[in-house]
PDB file of C-alpha atoms in Angstrom:
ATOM      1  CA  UNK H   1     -91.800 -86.449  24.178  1.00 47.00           C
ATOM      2  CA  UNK H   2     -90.313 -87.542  21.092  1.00 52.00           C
ATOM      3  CA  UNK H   3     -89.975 -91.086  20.309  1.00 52.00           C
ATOM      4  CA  UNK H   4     -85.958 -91.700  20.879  1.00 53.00           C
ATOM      5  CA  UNK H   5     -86.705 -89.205  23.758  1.00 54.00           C
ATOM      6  CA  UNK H   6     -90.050 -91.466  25.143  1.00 56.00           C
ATOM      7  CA  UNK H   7     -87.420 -94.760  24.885  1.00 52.00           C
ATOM      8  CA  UNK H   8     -84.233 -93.474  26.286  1.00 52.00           C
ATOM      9  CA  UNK H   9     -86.076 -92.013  29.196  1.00 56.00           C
ATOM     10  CA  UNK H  10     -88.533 -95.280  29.971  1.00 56.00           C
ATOM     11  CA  UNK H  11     -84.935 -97.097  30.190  1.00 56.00           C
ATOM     12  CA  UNK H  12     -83.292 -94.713  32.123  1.00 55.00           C
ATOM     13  CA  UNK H  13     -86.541 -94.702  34.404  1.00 58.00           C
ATOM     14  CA  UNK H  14     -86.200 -98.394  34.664  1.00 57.00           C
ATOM     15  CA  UNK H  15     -82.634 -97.974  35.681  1.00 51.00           C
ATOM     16  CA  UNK H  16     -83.313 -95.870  38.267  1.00 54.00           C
ATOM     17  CA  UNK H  17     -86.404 -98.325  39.548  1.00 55.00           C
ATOM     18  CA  UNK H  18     -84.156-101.199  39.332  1.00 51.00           C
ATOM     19  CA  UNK H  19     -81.184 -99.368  41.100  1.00 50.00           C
ATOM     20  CA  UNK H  20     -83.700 -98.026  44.053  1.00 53.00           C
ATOM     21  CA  UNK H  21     -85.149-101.696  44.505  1.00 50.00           C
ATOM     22  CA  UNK H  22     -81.387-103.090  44.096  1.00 48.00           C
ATOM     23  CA  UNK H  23     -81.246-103.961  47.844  1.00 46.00           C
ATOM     24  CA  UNK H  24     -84.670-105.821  47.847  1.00 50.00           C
ATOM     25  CA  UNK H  25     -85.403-108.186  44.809  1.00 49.00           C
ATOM     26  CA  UNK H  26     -81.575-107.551  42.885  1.00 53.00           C
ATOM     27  CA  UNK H  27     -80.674-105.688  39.881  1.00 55.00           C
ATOM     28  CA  UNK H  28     -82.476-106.298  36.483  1.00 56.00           C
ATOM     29  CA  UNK H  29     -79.695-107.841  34.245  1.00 60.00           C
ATOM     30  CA  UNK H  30     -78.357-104.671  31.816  1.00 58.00           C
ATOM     31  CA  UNK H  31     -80.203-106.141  28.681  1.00 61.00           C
ATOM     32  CA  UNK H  32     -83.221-105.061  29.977  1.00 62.00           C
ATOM     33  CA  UNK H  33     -82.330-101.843  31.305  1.00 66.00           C
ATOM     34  CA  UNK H  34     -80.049-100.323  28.355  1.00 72.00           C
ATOM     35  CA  UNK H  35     -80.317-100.566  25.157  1.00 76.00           C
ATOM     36  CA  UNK H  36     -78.027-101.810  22.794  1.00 79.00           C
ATOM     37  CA  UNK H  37     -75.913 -99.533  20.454  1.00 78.00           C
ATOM     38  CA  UNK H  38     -77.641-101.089  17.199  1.00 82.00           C
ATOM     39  CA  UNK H  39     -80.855 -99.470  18.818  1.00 81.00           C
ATOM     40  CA  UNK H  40     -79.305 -96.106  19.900  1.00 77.00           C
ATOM     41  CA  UNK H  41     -77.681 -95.799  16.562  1.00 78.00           C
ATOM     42  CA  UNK H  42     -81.131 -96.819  14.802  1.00 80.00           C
ATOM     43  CA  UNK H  43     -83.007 -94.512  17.294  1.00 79.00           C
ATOM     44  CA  UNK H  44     -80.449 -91.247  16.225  1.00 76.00           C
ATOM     45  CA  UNK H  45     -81.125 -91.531  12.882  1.00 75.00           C
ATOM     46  CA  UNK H  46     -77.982 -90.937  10.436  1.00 75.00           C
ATOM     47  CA  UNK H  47     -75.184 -88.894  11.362  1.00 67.00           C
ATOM     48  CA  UNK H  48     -75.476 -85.442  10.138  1.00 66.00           C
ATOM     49  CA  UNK H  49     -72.843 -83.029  10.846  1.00 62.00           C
ATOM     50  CA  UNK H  50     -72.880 -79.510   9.077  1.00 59.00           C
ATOM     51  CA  UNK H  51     -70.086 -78.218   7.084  1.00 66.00           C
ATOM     52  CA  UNK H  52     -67.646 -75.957   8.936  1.00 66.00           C
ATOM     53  CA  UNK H  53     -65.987 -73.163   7.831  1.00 65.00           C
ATOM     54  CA  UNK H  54     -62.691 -74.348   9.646  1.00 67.00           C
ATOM     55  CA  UNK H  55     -62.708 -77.486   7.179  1.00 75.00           C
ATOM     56  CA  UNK H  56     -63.379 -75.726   4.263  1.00 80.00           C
ATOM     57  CA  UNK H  57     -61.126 -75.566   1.655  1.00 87.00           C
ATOM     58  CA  UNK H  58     -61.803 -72.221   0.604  1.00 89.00           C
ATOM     59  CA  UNK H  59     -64.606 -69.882  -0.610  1.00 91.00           C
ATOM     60  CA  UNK H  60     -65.026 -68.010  -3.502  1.00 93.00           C
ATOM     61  CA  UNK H  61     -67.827 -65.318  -2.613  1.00 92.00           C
ATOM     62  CA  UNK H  62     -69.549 -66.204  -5.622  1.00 93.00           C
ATOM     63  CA  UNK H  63     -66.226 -66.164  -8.160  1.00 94.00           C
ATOM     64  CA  UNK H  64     -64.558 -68.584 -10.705  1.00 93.00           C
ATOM     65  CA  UNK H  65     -61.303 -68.862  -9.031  1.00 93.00           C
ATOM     66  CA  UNK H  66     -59.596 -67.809  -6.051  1.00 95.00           C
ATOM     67  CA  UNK H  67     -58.123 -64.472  -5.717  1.00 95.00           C
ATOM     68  CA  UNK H  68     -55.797 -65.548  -2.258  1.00 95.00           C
ATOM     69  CA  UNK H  69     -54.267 -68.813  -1.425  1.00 94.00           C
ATOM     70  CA  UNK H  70     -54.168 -68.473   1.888  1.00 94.00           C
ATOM     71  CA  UNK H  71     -51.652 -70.371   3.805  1.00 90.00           C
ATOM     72  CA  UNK H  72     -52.797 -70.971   7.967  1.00 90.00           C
ATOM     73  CA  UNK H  73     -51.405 -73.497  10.372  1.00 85.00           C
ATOM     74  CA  UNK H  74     -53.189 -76.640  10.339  1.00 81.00           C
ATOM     75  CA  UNK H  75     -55.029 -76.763  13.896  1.00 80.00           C
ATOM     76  CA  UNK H  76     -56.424 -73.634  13.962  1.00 82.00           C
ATOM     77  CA  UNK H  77     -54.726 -72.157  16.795  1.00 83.00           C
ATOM     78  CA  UNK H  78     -52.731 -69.073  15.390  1.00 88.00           C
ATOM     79  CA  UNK H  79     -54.042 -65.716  16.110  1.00 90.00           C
ATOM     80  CA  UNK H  80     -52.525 -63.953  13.078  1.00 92.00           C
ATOM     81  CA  UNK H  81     -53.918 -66.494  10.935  1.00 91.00           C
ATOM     82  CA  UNK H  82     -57.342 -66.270  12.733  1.00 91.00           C
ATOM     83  CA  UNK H  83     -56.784 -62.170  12.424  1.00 92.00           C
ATOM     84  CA  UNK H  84     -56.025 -62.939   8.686  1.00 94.00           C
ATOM     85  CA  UNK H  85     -58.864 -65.277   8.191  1.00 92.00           C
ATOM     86  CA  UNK H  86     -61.543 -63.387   9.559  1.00 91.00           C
ATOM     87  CA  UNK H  87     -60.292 -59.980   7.231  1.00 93.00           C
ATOM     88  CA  UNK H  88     -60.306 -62.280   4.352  1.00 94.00           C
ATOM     89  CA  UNK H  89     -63.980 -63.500   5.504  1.00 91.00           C
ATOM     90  CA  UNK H  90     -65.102 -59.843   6.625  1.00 90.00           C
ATOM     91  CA  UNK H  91     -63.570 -58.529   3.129  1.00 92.00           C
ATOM     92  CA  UNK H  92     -65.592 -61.817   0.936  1.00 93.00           C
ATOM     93  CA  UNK H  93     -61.992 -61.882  -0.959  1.00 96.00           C
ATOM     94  CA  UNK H  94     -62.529 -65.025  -2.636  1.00 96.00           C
ATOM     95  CA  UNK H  95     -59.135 -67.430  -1.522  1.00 96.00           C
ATOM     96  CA  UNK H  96     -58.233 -70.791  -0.981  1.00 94.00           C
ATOM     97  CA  UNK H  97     -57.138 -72.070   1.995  1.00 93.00           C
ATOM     98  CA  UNK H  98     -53.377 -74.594   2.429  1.00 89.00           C
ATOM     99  CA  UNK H  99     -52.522 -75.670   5.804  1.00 84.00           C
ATOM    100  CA  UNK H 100     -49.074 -75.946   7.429  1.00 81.00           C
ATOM    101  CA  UNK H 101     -48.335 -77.722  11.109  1.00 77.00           C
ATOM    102  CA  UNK H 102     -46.680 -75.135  13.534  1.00 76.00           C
ATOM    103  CA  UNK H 103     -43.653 -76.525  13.910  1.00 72.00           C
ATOM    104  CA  UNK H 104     -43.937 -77.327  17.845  1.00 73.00           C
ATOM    105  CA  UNK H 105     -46.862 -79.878  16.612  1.00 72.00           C
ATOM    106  CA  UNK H 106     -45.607 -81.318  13.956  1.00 72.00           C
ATOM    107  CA  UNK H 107     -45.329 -85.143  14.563  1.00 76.00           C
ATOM    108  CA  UNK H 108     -42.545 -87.362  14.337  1.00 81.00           C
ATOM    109  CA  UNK H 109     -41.368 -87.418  10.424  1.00 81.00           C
ATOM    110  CA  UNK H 110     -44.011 -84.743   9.557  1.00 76.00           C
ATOM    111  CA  UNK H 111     -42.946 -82.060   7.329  1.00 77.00           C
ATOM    112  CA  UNK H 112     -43.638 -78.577   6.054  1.00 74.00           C
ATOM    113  CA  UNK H 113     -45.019 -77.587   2.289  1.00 75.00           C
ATOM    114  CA  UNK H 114     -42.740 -77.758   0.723  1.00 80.00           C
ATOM    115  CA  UNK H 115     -44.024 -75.599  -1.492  1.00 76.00           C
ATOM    116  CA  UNK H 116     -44.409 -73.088   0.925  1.00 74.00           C
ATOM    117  CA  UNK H 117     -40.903 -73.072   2.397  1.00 76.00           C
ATOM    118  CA  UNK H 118     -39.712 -73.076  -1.315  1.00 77.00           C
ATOM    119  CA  UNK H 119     -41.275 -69.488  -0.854  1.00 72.00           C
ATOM    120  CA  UNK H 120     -40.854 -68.254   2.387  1.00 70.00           C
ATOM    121  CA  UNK H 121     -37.981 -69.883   3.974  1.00 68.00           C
ATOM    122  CA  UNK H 122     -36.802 -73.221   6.136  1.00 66.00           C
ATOM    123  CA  UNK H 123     -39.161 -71.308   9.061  1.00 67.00           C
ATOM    124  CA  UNK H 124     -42.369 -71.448   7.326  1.00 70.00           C
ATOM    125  CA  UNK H 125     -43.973 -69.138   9.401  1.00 80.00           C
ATOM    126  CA  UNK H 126     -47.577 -68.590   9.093  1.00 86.00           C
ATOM    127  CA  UNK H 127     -49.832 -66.896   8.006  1.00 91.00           C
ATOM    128  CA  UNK H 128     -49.104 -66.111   4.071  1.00 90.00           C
ATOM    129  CA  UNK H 129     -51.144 -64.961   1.274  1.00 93.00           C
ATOM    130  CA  UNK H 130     -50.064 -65.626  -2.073  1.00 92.00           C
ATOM    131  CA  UNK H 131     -52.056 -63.410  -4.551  1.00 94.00           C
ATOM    132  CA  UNK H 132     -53.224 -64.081  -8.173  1.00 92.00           C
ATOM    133  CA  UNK H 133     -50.464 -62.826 -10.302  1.00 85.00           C
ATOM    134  CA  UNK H 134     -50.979 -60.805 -12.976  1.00 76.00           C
ATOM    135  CA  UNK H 135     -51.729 -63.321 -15.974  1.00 76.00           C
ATOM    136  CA  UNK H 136     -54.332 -64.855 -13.714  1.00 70.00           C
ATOM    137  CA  UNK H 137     -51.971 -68.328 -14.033  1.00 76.00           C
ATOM    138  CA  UNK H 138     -50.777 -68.910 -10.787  1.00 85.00           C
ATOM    139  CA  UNK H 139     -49.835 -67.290  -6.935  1.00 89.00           C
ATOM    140  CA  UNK H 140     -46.862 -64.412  -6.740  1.00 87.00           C
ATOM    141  CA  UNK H 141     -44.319 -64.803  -3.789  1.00 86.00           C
ATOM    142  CA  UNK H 142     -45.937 -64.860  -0.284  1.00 86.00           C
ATOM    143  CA  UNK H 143     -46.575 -61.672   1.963  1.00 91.00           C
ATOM    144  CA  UNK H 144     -46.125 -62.371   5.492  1.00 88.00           C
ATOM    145  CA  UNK H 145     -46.804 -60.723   8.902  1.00 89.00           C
ATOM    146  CA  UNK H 146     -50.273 -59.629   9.695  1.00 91.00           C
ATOM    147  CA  UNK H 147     -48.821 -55.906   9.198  1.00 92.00           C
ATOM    148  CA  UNK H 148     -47.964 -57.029   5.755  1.00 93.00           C
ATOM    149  CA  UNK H 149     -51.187 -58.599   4.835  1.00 94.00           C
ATOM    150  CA  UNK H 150     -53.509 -56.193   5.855  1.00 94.00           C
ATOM    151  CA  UNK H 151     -51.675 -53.506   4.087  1.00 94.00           C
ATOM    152  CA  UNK H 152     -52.033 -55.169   0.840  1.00 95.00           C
ATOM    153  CA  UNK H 153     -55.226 -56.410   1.110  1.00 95.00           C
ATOM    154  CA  UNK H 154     -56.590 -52.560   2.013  1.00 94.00           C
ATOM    155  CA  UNK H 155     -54.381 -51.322  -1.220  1.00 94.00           C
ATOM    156  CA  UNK H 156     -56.105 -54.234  -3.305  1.00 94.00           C
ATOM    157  CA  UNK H 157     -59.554 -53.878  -2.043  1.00 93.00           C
ATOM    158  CA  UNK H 158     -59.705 -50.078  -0.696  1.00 92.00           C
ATOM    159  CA  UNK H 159     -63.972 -50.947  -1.127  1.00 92.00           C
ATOM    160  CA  UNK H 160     -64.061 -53.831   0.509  1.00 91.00           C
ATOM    161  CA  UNK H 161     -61.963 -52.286   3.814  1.00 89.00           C
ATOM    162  CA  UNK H 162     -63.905 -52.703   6.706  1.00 85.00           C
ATOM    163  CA  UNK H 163     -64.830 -49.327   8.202  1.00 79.00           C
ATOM    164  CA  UNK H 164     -65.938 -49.225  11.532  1.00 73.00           C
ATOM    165  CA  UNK H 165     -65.871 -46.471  14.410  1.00 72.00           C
ATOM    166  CA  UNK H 166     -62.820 -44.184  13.219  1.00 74.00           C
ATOM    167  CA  UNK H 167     -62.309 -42.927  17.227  1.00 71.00           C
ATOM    168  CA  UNK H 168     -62.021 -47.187  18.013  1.00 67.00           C
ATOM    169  CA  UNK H 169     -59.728 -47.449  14.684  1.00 67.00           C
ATOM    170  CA  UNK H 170     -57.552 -44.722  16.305  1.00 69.00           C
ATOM    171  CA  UNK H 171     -57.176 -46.094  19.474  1.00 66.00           C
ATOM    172  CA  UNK H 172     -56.370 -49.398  17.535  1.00 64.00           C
ATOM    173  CA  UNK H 173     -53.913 -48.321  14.855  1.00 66.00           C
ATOM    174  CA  UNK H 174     -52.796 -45.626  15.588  1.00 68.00           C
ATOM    175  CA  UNK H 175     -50.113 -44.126  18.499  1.00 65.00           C
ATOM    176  CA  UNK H 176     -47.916 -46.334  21.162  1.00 65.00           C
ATOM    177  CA  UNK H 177     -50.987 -48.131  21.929  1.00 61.00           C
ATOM    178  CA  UNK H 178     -51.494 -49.624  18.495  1.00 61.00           C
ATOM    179  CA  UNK H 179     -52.282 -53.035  18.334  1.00 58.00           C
ATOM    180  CA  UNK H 180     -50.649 -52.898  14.473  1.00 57.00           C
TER     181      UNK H 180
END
């Protein structure tokens, strides 16, 4: 076993001696059973938690600058944002990424972008994409819906429109039973 491994388990082993032989000699006082959190933290080593994609701030696919500013609610729990998210990912369109609460979680005194209800309204629905206008300067107004976004992202990026199966694409787009 490892060394943190070899320690933790020759105290846990001398818990469970100790807690066995409880009703016979007493229980060993807690110092020398556990160990103290100055040794577990010395015995983990430091903290080393890898980057997630939900913090990120964006990603640029290997660009200068951001193509999308992509606007998602801040705790991660919209499906059309997720739906957006993952074409954006799926597509490597190279965006930015500004959060807004969903209204039902906003805290007491919180409030909304207000750039982004400047631009889409006092709702502030999510998700929006803002694309990079023309002169390369700054974001045009936001598209909204799923529907929306999707359809301008395949007229932007025809190449870059994922495929797949075209008899699971009918099933999915197309017809009453369209999920778009």
């Amino acid at each position: 076993m490892a060394g943190p491994i070899r320690f933790l388990f020759a105290k846990f082993s001398t818990l469970v001696a100790a807690l066995a032989m409880q009703s016979c000699v007493g229980l060993a006082p807690p110092s020398a059973i556990f160990p103290s959190w100055t040794e577990v933290r010395d015995l983990a080593g430091p903290l080393a938690i890898p980057d997630r994609l939900f913090d990120a701030k964006g990603r640029l696919f290997g660009a200068s600058a951001p193509e999308v500013l992509f606007w998602r609610d801040d705790a991660g729990w919209c499906p059309f944002c997720e739906m957006t998210w993952l074409l954006l990912e799926s597509m490597s369109v190279p965006y930015s990424v500004r959060t807004v609460p969903l209204r039902r979680y906003q805290r007491p005194g919180e409030e909304k972008d207000p750039a982004y209800l400047a631009m889409v309204g006092p709702d502030g629905v999510v998700p929006g994409v803002q694309f990079r206008d023309g002169d390369g300067d700054g974001f045009g107004p936001a598209v909204q819906g799923v529907e929306e976004i999707f359809a301008e992202l395949r007229r932007r990026h025809p190449d870059r429109w994922p495929r797949g199966d075209p008899s699971v694409r009918a099933l999915a787009c197309e017809g009453d039973g369209s999920v778009l």
